[in-house]
Coordinates of C-alpha atoms and ligand atoms in Angstrom, one line a residue:
M1 CA -0.1 0.2 0.2
K2 CA 1.6 3.3 -1.0
I3 CA 1.8 6.6 0.1
S4 CA 0.2 8.7 -2.6
N5 CA 0.2 11.8 -0.9
I6 CA 1.3 14.1 2.3
D7 CA 0.3 17.5 3.1
A8 CA 0.9 19.4 6.2
Y9 CA -1.1 22.7 7.6
Q10 CA -1.0 24.7 11.0
I11 CA -3.5 23.8 14.0
Y12 CA -3.5 25.1 17.6
D13 CA -2.9 23.0 20.6
S14 CA -4.1 23.5 24.3
R15 CA -2.4 26.4 25.1
G16 CA -3.5 27.9 21.6
F17 CA 0.1 27.6 20.6
P18 CA 0.6 26.8 16.8
T19 CA 1.6 22.9 15.8
L20 CA 1.8 21.1 12.7
E21 CA -1.1 18.3 11.4
V22 CA 0.0 16.1 9.0
E23 CA -2.2 14.2 6.8
V24 CA -0.6 11.2 5.1
E25 CA -3.2 9.7 2.2
L26 CA -2.5 6.1 0.5
E27 CA -3.0 4.9 -3.1
N28 CA -6.4 3.5 -2.1
G29 CA -8.1 7.0 -0.9
V30 CA -7.4 5.9 2.8
S31 CA -5.9 8.7 5.0
A32 CA -4.9 9.7 8.7
C33 CA -3.9 12.6 10.3
G34 CA -0.8 12.9 13.2
L35 CA -1.5 15.8 15.5
V36 CA 2.0 17.2 17.2
P37 CA 2.3 18.0 21.0
S38 CA 4.6 20.2 22.5
G39 CA 6.0 20.9 26.0
A40 CA 6.9 24.0 28.0
S41 CA 9.5 22.6 30.4
T42 CA 11.8 20.9 27.7
G43 CA 14.6 19.1 28.4
Q44 CA 17.9 20.2 26.7
F45 CA 18.7 16.9 25.1
E46 CA 15.0 16.7 23.2
A47 CA 15.3 16.6 19.6
L48 CA 14.8 20.3 18.2
E49 CA 10.8 21.7 17.9
L50 CA 11.3 24.0 14.6
R51 CA 9.3 27.2 15.2
D52 CA 10.0 30.4 13.1
G53 CA 10.9 32.6 15.6
D54 CA 9.3 35.5 13.6
K55 CA 7.8 37.9 16.3
T56 CA 5.1 39.3 13.8
K57 CA 3.5 35.7 13.4
F58 CA 2.1 34.1 16.5
R59 CA 4.4 35.7 18.7
G60 CA 7.6 34.0 17.2
K61 CA 5.9 30.6 17.8
S62 CA 4.5 29.7 14.1
V63 CA 5.5 26.6 12.4
Y64 CA 5.3 27.3 8.6
K65 CA 8.9 26.2 8.2
A66 CA 8.5 23.3 9.6
I67 CA 5.0 22.6 7.1
T68 CA 7.3 23.8 4.3
N69 CA 9.8 20.7 4.8
V70 CA 6.9 18.4 5.4
K71 CA 5.9 19.5 1.8
E72 CA 9.1 20.2 0.1
E73 CA 11.5 17.7 1.2
I74 CA 9.7 14.9 3.0
A75 CA 6.9 14.5 0.9
P76 CA 8.9 13.8 -2.2
A77 CA 10.9 11.2 -0.6
L78 CA 8.2 9.4 1.0
I79 CA 5.4 9.5 -1.9
G80 CA 5.4 6.0 -3.7
K81 CA 6.5 4.5 -0.7
S82 CA 5.0 1.5 1.3
V83 CA 3.0 2.9 4.2
F84 CA 4.2 -0.4 6.2
D85 CA 7.6 0.5 6.3
Q86 CA 7.6 2.7 8.9
Q87 CA 10.7 1.8 10.4
K88 CA 12.5 2.3 6.9
N89 CA 10.5 5.4 6.6
D90 CA 11.2 6.9 9.7
L91 CA 15.1 6.3 8.8
L92 CA 14.7 7.7 5.6
M93 CA 13.5 11.1 7.4
I94 CA 16.1 11.0 9.8
E95 CA 19.0 10.4 7.3
L96 CA 17.1 13.4 4.9
D97 CA 17.1 15.6 8.1
G98 CA 20.9 15.0 8.4
T99 CA 21.3 15.9 12.2
E100 CA 21.8 15.0 15.8
N101 CA 18.7 16.1 16.7
K102 CA 16.4 16.9 14.0
S103 CA 17.4 20.5 13.6
R104 CA 17.4 21.1 10.0
L105 CA 13.4 19.2 9.3
G106 CA 12.3 19.8 12.7
A107 CA 11.1 16.8 14.9
N108 CA 7.7 18.0 14.8
A109 CA 7.5 18.0 11.2
I110 CA 9.3 14.7 11.1
L111 CA 7.0 13.2 14.2
G112 CA 3.4 14.7 12.5
V113 CA 4.7 12.5 9.1
S114 CA 5.4 9.4 11.7
M115 CA 2.3 9.8 13.5
A116 CA 0.3 10.1 10.4
M117 CA 2.3 7.3 8.4
A118 CA 1.5 5.0 11.6
K119 CA -2.2 5.5 11.5
A120 CA -2.8 5.5 7.8
A121 CA -1.2 2.2 7.8
A122 CA -3.6 0.9 10.7
A123 CA -6.3 1.9 8.9
A124 CA -5.6 0.5 5.4
R125 CA -5.6 -3.0 7.3
G126 CA -8.4 -2.1 9.4
E127 CA -7.0 -2.5 12.6
A128 CA -6.6 0.1 15.4
L129 CA -3.2 1.6 16.1
F130 CA -3.2 -0.3 19.2
E131 CA -3.2 -3.4 17.3
Y132 CA -1.2 -2.7 14.4
L133 CA 1.7 -1.1 16.4
G134 CA 2.1 -3.7 18.6
K135 CA 1.3 -6.5 16.3
G136 CA -1.4 -8.3 17.8
E137 CA 0.8 -8.2 21.1
G138 CA -0.5 -5.1 22.7
N139 CA -3.4 -5.7 25.4
L140 CA -2.2 -4.0 29.1
I141 CA -4.6 -1.2 30.2
P142 CA -2.1 1.4 32.2
L143 CA -2.4 2.4 35.4
N144 CA -3.0 5.8 35.4
E145 CA -0.5 8.5 36.9
I146 CA -2.8 11.9 37.4
Q147 CA -2.1 15.4 38.4
I148 CA -4.1 17.1 41.1
L149 CA -2.0 20.2 41.3
G150 CA 0.1 21.7 38.9
G151 CA 3.2 23.9 39.3
G152 CA 6.0 24.9 37.8
A153 CA 6.3 26.3 33.9
H154 CA 2.8 25.0 33.6
A155 CA 1.4 27.4 36.4
G156 CA 3.6 30.5 36.2
W157 CA 6.1 29.0 39.1
A158 CA 2.8 28.9 41.6
T159 CA 5.2 26.1 43.1
D160 CA 8.5 25.2 42.3
I161 CA 7.4 21.9 41.9
Q162 CA 5.8 20.8 38.6
D163 CA 3.4 18.4 39.5
Y164 CA 1.5 16.9 42.3
L165 CA -0.2 13.5 41.2
V166 CA -1.4 10.6 42.1
I167 CA -1.6 6.7 41.1
A168 CA -4.5 4.5 42.4
V169 CA -2.5 1.6 43.4
G170 CA -5.2 0.0 44.9
A171 CA -7.6 -0.1 42.1
K172 CA -8.6 -3.5 40.7
T173 CA -10.0 -2.4 37.4
Y174 CA -9.1 0.8 35.2
E175 CA -12.5 2.3 35.4
E176 CA -11.9 2.4 39.3
T177 CA -8.4 4.3 38.8
L178 CA -10.5 6.7 37.2
E179 CA -12.9 7.1 39.6
M180 CA -10.8 7.3 42.2
T181 CA -8.9 9.9 41.1
H182 CA -11.8 12.0 40.1
N183 CA -13.0 11.9 43.9
I184 CA -9.6 12.9 44.8
Y185 CA -9.6 15.6 42.1
H186 CA -12.6 17.4 42.9
T187 CA -12.1 16.8 46.5
A188 CA -8.7 18.8 46.6
G189 CA -10.6 21.3 44.5
E190 CA -13.1 22.2 47.2
L191 CA -10.7 22.2 49.6
M192 CA -8.2 24.2 48.3
K193 CA -10.7 26.7 47.3
K194 CA -12.2 26.6 50.7
L195 CA -9.2 27.3 51.8
G196 CA -8.6 30.3 49.7
K197 CA -5.5 28.2 47.9
C198 CA -6.9 27.7 44.5
V199 CA -6.1 30.4 41.8
G200 CA -7.2 28.4 38.7
I201 CA -6.5 25.6 36.9
A202 CA -2.5 25.0 35.6
D203 CA -1.6 24.1 32.0
E204 CA -2.7 20.5 32.4
G205 CA -5.8 20.8 34.0
G206 CA -4.4 20.2 37.5
W207 CA -5.7 22.8 40.0
W208 CA -3.6 26.1 40.1
P209 CA -2.3 26.7 44.0
D210 CA -1.0 29.5 46.1
Y211 CA 1.0 28.7 48.4
K212 CA 4.0 29.3 50.5
D213 CA 6.2 26.6 50.2
N214 CA 6.7 23.5 48.2
E215 CA 5.5 21.1 50.9
E216 CA 2.1 22.9 51.6
P217 CA 0.5 20.7 48.8
F218 CA 1.6 17.3 50.5
E219 CA -0.7 18.3 53.4
V220 CA -3.7 19.1 51.1
L221 CA -2.9 15.8 48.9
M222 CA -3.2 13.8 52.3
E223 CA -6.2 15.3 53.1
A224 CA -7.9 15.0 49.7
I225 CA -7.2 11.5 49.6
K226 CA -8.4 10.9 53.2
L227 CA -11.5 12.9 52.8
A228 CA -12.6 11.2 49.4
G229 CA -12.5 8.0 51.3
Y230 CA -9.3 6.3 50.6
E231 CA -6.2 5.0 52.7
P232 CA -3.2 7.0 51.8
G233 CA -0.4 4.6 50.8
K234 CA -2.2 1.8 50.3
D235 CA -5.3 3.0 47.9
V236 CA -3.7 5.8 46.6
A237 CA 0.0 6.9 46.4
I238 CA 1.2 10.2 45.8
S239 CA 3.7 10.9 42.6
L240 CA 6.1 13.8 42.0
D241 CA 7.5 15.4 38.6
I242 CA 9.8 17.9 40.3
A243 CA 11.5 18.6 37.0
A244 CA 14.2 19.7 38.6
S245 CA 16.8 20.6 35.5
D246 CA 14.6 23.8 35.6
L247 CA 15.6 24.8 39.7
Y248 CA 19.3 23.7 39.0
D249 CA 22.1 26.2 37.6
G250 CA 25.0 23.7 37.6
E251 CA 25.7 24.0 41.3
H252 CA 22.8 25.0 43.3
Y253 CA 18.9 24.2 43.5
R254 CA 16.6 26.9 44.1
F255 CA 13.1 27.3 45.2
K256 CA 12.1 30.4 44.3
L257 CA 8.8 30.4 46.4
D258 CA 10.3 30.5 49.4
N259 CA 13.7 31.7 48.5
K260 CA 15.6 28.6 49.5
V261 CA 19.0 27.7 47.8
F262 CA 20.2 24.0 48.3
T263 CA 23.6 22.4 47.7
R264 CA 23.5 19.2 45.3
D265 CA 24.0 17.0 48.7
E266 CA 21.2 19.1 50.3
F267 CA 19.0 18.8 47.5
Y268 CA 19.4 15.0 47.9
D269 CA 18.4 15.1 51.1
L270 CA 15.1 16.6 50.7
M271 CA 14.0 14.8 48.1
S272 CA 15.1 11.4 49.9
A273 CA 12.8 12.9 53.0
W274 CA 10.2 13.7 51.3
C275 CA 10.1 9.9 49.8
K276 CA 10.4 8.5 53.1
K277 CA 7.9 11.5 55.1
Y278 CA 5.2 11.1 52.1
P279 CA 3.5 7.8 50.6
I280 CA 5.5 8.5 47.4
I281 CA 5.7 5.4 44.8
S282 CA 7.0 7.4 42.2
I283 CA 9.5 10.6 41.5
E284 CA 10.1 12.0 38.6
D285 CA 13.4 14.2 37.8
P286 CA 14.0 14.4 40.9
F287 CA 17.4 16.4 39.9
A288 CA 18.8 17.7 37.0
D289 CA 19.8 15.9 33.8
T290 CA 23.7 16.6 34.5
D291 CA 23.4 15.6 38.1
F292 CA 24.2 11.9 37.6
E293 CA 25.7 11.4 41.4
N294 CA 22.8 12.4 43.0
W295 CA 20.3 9.9 40.5
K296 CA 22.9 7.3 41.3
R297 CA 22.4 7.7 44.8
L298 CA 18.6 8.0 44.9
Q299 CA 18.4 4.7 43.1
A300 CA 20.6 2.9 45.3
E301 CA 18.8 3.9 48.3
L302 CA 15.1 4.1 47.3
G303 CA 15.0 2.3 43.9
H304 CA 13.7 -0.8 45.7
K305 CA 10.4 1.1 46.6
V306 CA 9.9 3.9 44.8
Q307 CA 9.6 4.6 41.1
I308 CA 12.5 6.9 40.1
I309 CA 11.8 8.2 36.5
G310 CA 13.8 10.0 34.0
D311 CA 12.1 12.6 31.8
D312 CA 14.5 15.4 31.1
L313 CA 17.6 13.0 32.3
F314 CA 16.7 10.5 29.0
T315 CA 14.8 12.8 26.7
T316 CA 13.2 9.0 25.1
N317 CA 16.8 9.2 23.6
I318 CA 18.1 5.5 23.4
K319 CA 21.5 6.8 24.0
R320 CA 20.9 8.3 27.0
I321 CA 18.7 5.7 28.1
E322 CA 21.3 2.9 27.8
Q323 CA 24.0 5.3 29.5
G324 CA 21.0 5.5 32.5
I325 CA 21.0 1.8 32.4
D326 CA 24.8 1.0 32.3
Q327 CA 25.2 3.6 35.2
G328 CA 22.1 2.5 37.5
L329 CA 20.8 6.0 37.1
A330 CA 17.1 5.2 37.7
N331 CA 14.6 2.2 37.2
S332 CA 12.0 4.1 34.8
V333 CA 11.6 6.2 32.0
L334 CA 9.7 8.8 31.0
I335 CA 8.3 8.4 27.1
K336 CA 7.8 11.4 24.8
L337 CA 7.3 11.2 21.3
N338 CA 8.0 14.3 20.3
Q339 CA 11.2 14.2 22.8
I340 CA 13.0 12.2 19.9
G341 CA 10.4 12.8 17.2
S342 CA 10.0 9.3 15.5
V343 CA 7.6 6.8 16.1
S344 CA 9.7 4.2 15.5
E345 CA 12.7 5.6 17.9
T346 CA 9.8 5.7 20.5
I347 CA 8.9 2.1 20.3
D348 CA 12.9 1.5 20.3
A349 CA 13.4 3.3 23.4
I350 CA 9.8 1.6 25.4
R351 CA 11.8 -1.8 24.3
L352 CA 15.2 -1.1 25.5
T353 CA 13.4 0.2 28.7
Q354 CA 11.7 -3.0 29.1
K355 CA 14.4 -5.2 28.0
A356 CA 16.5 -4.0 31.2
G357 CA 14.2 -4.8 33.5
W358 CA 13.0 -1.1 33.8
L359 CA 9.2 0.5 33.3
P360 CA 8.3 2.8 30.7
V361 CA 5.8 5.6 31.3
V362 CA 3.9 6.8 28.1
S363 CA 3.3 10.6 28.4
A364 CA 1.7 13.2 27.1
R365 CA 3.1 17.1 27.2
S366 CA 1.8 20.4 28.5
G367 CA 0.4 21.6 25.4
E368 CA -1.4 18.6 24.1
T369 CA -4.1 18.0 20.9
E370 CA -7.0 16.0 20.1
D371 CA -5.1 13.1 19.2
A372 CA -5.0 10.1 21.4
F373 CA -1.9 8.4 19.9
I374 CA -0.3 7.8 22.8
S375 CA -3.0 6.0 24.4
H376 CA -2.8 3.3 21.7
L377 CA 1.0 3.2 22.1
A378 CA 0.9 2.2 25.8
V379 CA -1.4 -0.8 24.9
A380 CA 0.3 -1.4 22.1
T381 CA 3.8 -2.1 23.9
N382 CA 2.3 -3.0 27.2
A383 CA 4.1 0.1 28.5
G384 CA 1.8 -0.4 31.7
Q385 CA 1.5 3.2 32.6
L386 CA 0.3 6.4 31.0
K387 CA 1.0 10.2 32.1
V388 CA -1.1 12.6 30.9
G389 CA -1.5 15.5 33.1
S390 CA -5.2 15.8 35.0
F391 CA -8.6 14.3 34.9
A392 CA -10.1 17.4 33.2
R393 CA -10.3 19.1 29.8
S394 CA -10.5 17.3 26.6
E395 CA -7.2 17.4 25.3
R396 CA -6.5 15.1 28.5
Q397 CA -9.7 13.0 28.5
V398 CA -9.3 12.3 25.0
K399 CA -6.6 9.9 26.0
W400 CA -8.6 8.9 29.4
N401 CA -11.2 8.0 27.2
E402 CA -9.7 6.1 24.6
N403 CA -8.2 3.8 26.7
L404 CA -11.8 3.0 27.8
R405 CA -12.4 2.4 24.0
I406 CA -9.5 0.1 23.7
Q407 CA -10.0 -1.8 26.9
R408 CA -13.8 -2.6 25.5
K409 CA -12.3 -3.2 21.6
L410 CA -10.0 -6.1 23.5
G411 CA -12.8 -7.4 25.6
D412 CA -11.6 -10.6 27.1
K413 CA -8.2 -10.1 26.0
A414 CA -7.9 -7.0 28.0
R415 CA -5.3 -7.1 31.0
F416 CA -4.9 -4.5 33.7
V417 CA -2.4 -5.2 36.7
G418 CA -2.8 -2.2 38.4
A419 CA 0.4 -1.6 40.8
A420 CA 1.6 -5.3 40.6
L421 CA 3.7 -3.8 37.6
Y422 CA 6.4 -2.5 40.1
K423 CA 7.0 -5.8 41.2
T424 CA 9.5 -5.9 38.2
I425 CA 11.7 -3.2 39.7
F426 CA 11.1 -3.4 43.6
S427 CA 12.1 -7.0 43.9
Ligands
PGA1 P1 6.4 19.4 29.5 O1 6.2 18.8 30.5 O2 5.7 19.1 28.4 O3 6.2 20.8 29.5 O4 7.7 18.8 29.3 C1 5.7 17.4 30.9 C2 6.4 16.6 32.0 O5 8.0 17.7 32.4 O6 6.4 15.6 32.2
ZN2 ZN1 8.8 15.4 33.3

């Protein structure tokens, strides 16, 4: 089944920022679109998101160059190629780009084509995307990591910590994780409003807080979990994304909220203390993407009972993940399609993570679209975990809802193992 046409045009993400939609059309008339997400607290090792930088067009954020690259360079190279050769076609785009970080054509241009190609191929086979990507092997409905409060770059630095999340570790079914999260999200919102601590909604749908320091939100989380009728640690655990690269100047970590400066040792002590004081089952980017010593130390101290996820640390990059595995820096990898910029490389990153006995967490970006590609990716690869931001706003809900549809389609074949997943890394 040959690719007959590729088109690209500018659409707008959940923040109203320009992004690309790419349409891949096949010789039988079937077509599909890929919608490209965009981060705000991006890692320095990510593939490059090409923006025009022309202040007179969408304040520098338009993506017309990336669109032109799809139409004038990528389309001529891929038209006539088999849509089922995902890996070969992704490689062809990578070679055509010719740079280490996809900076010539843009990772957004390449990813849009790559996603649309996978969706068109699935449609041509008459399969759901998860079936096509997983070659029929994917059937694990993921455990959700869901944001209750948003901070950092997603909430005008209302807190220095980026995400305060929960994981419904006691849930027996996927539906139950959603119900428990719904209850906690709304209980926390009511509680914060009553206390005058809620300013609004952050970029990923969580509550935008107004606190004096970064530890106060833990009390709200604990209280909301209890008020909603659950036992912290047993039914529902806390998860954090510190996004610590944003707090690090190469020597010190800094909290702007309460004007605190930490040496690397002091910041280690704080992260380790929080993990012991609160029922934290998962912590993402507790240290900067260059502070390997602290990563190694935390993994050695707490990796047997806390999921330690590298996001900015690994940026879904095979070479960086391999280095992390060799050095024992973490036990889990956050997986974001646009950090690396193609579907094939993303799946390779997941497979590498799993082969090492680590856990992948498939993730959305803070700037999202109505595309539910990642829900399919999570099930296709049996990744086991999905992080999409909060339990509100349609660009988030479309992902949670899609897993309900996938589960329904899988019928008896669908599996949900919930927190039993962590046995892989905690044993
Ligand atoms: P981003 O945030 O999409 O703004 O990078 C998500 C995350 O850090 O996990
Ligand atoms: Zn992160």
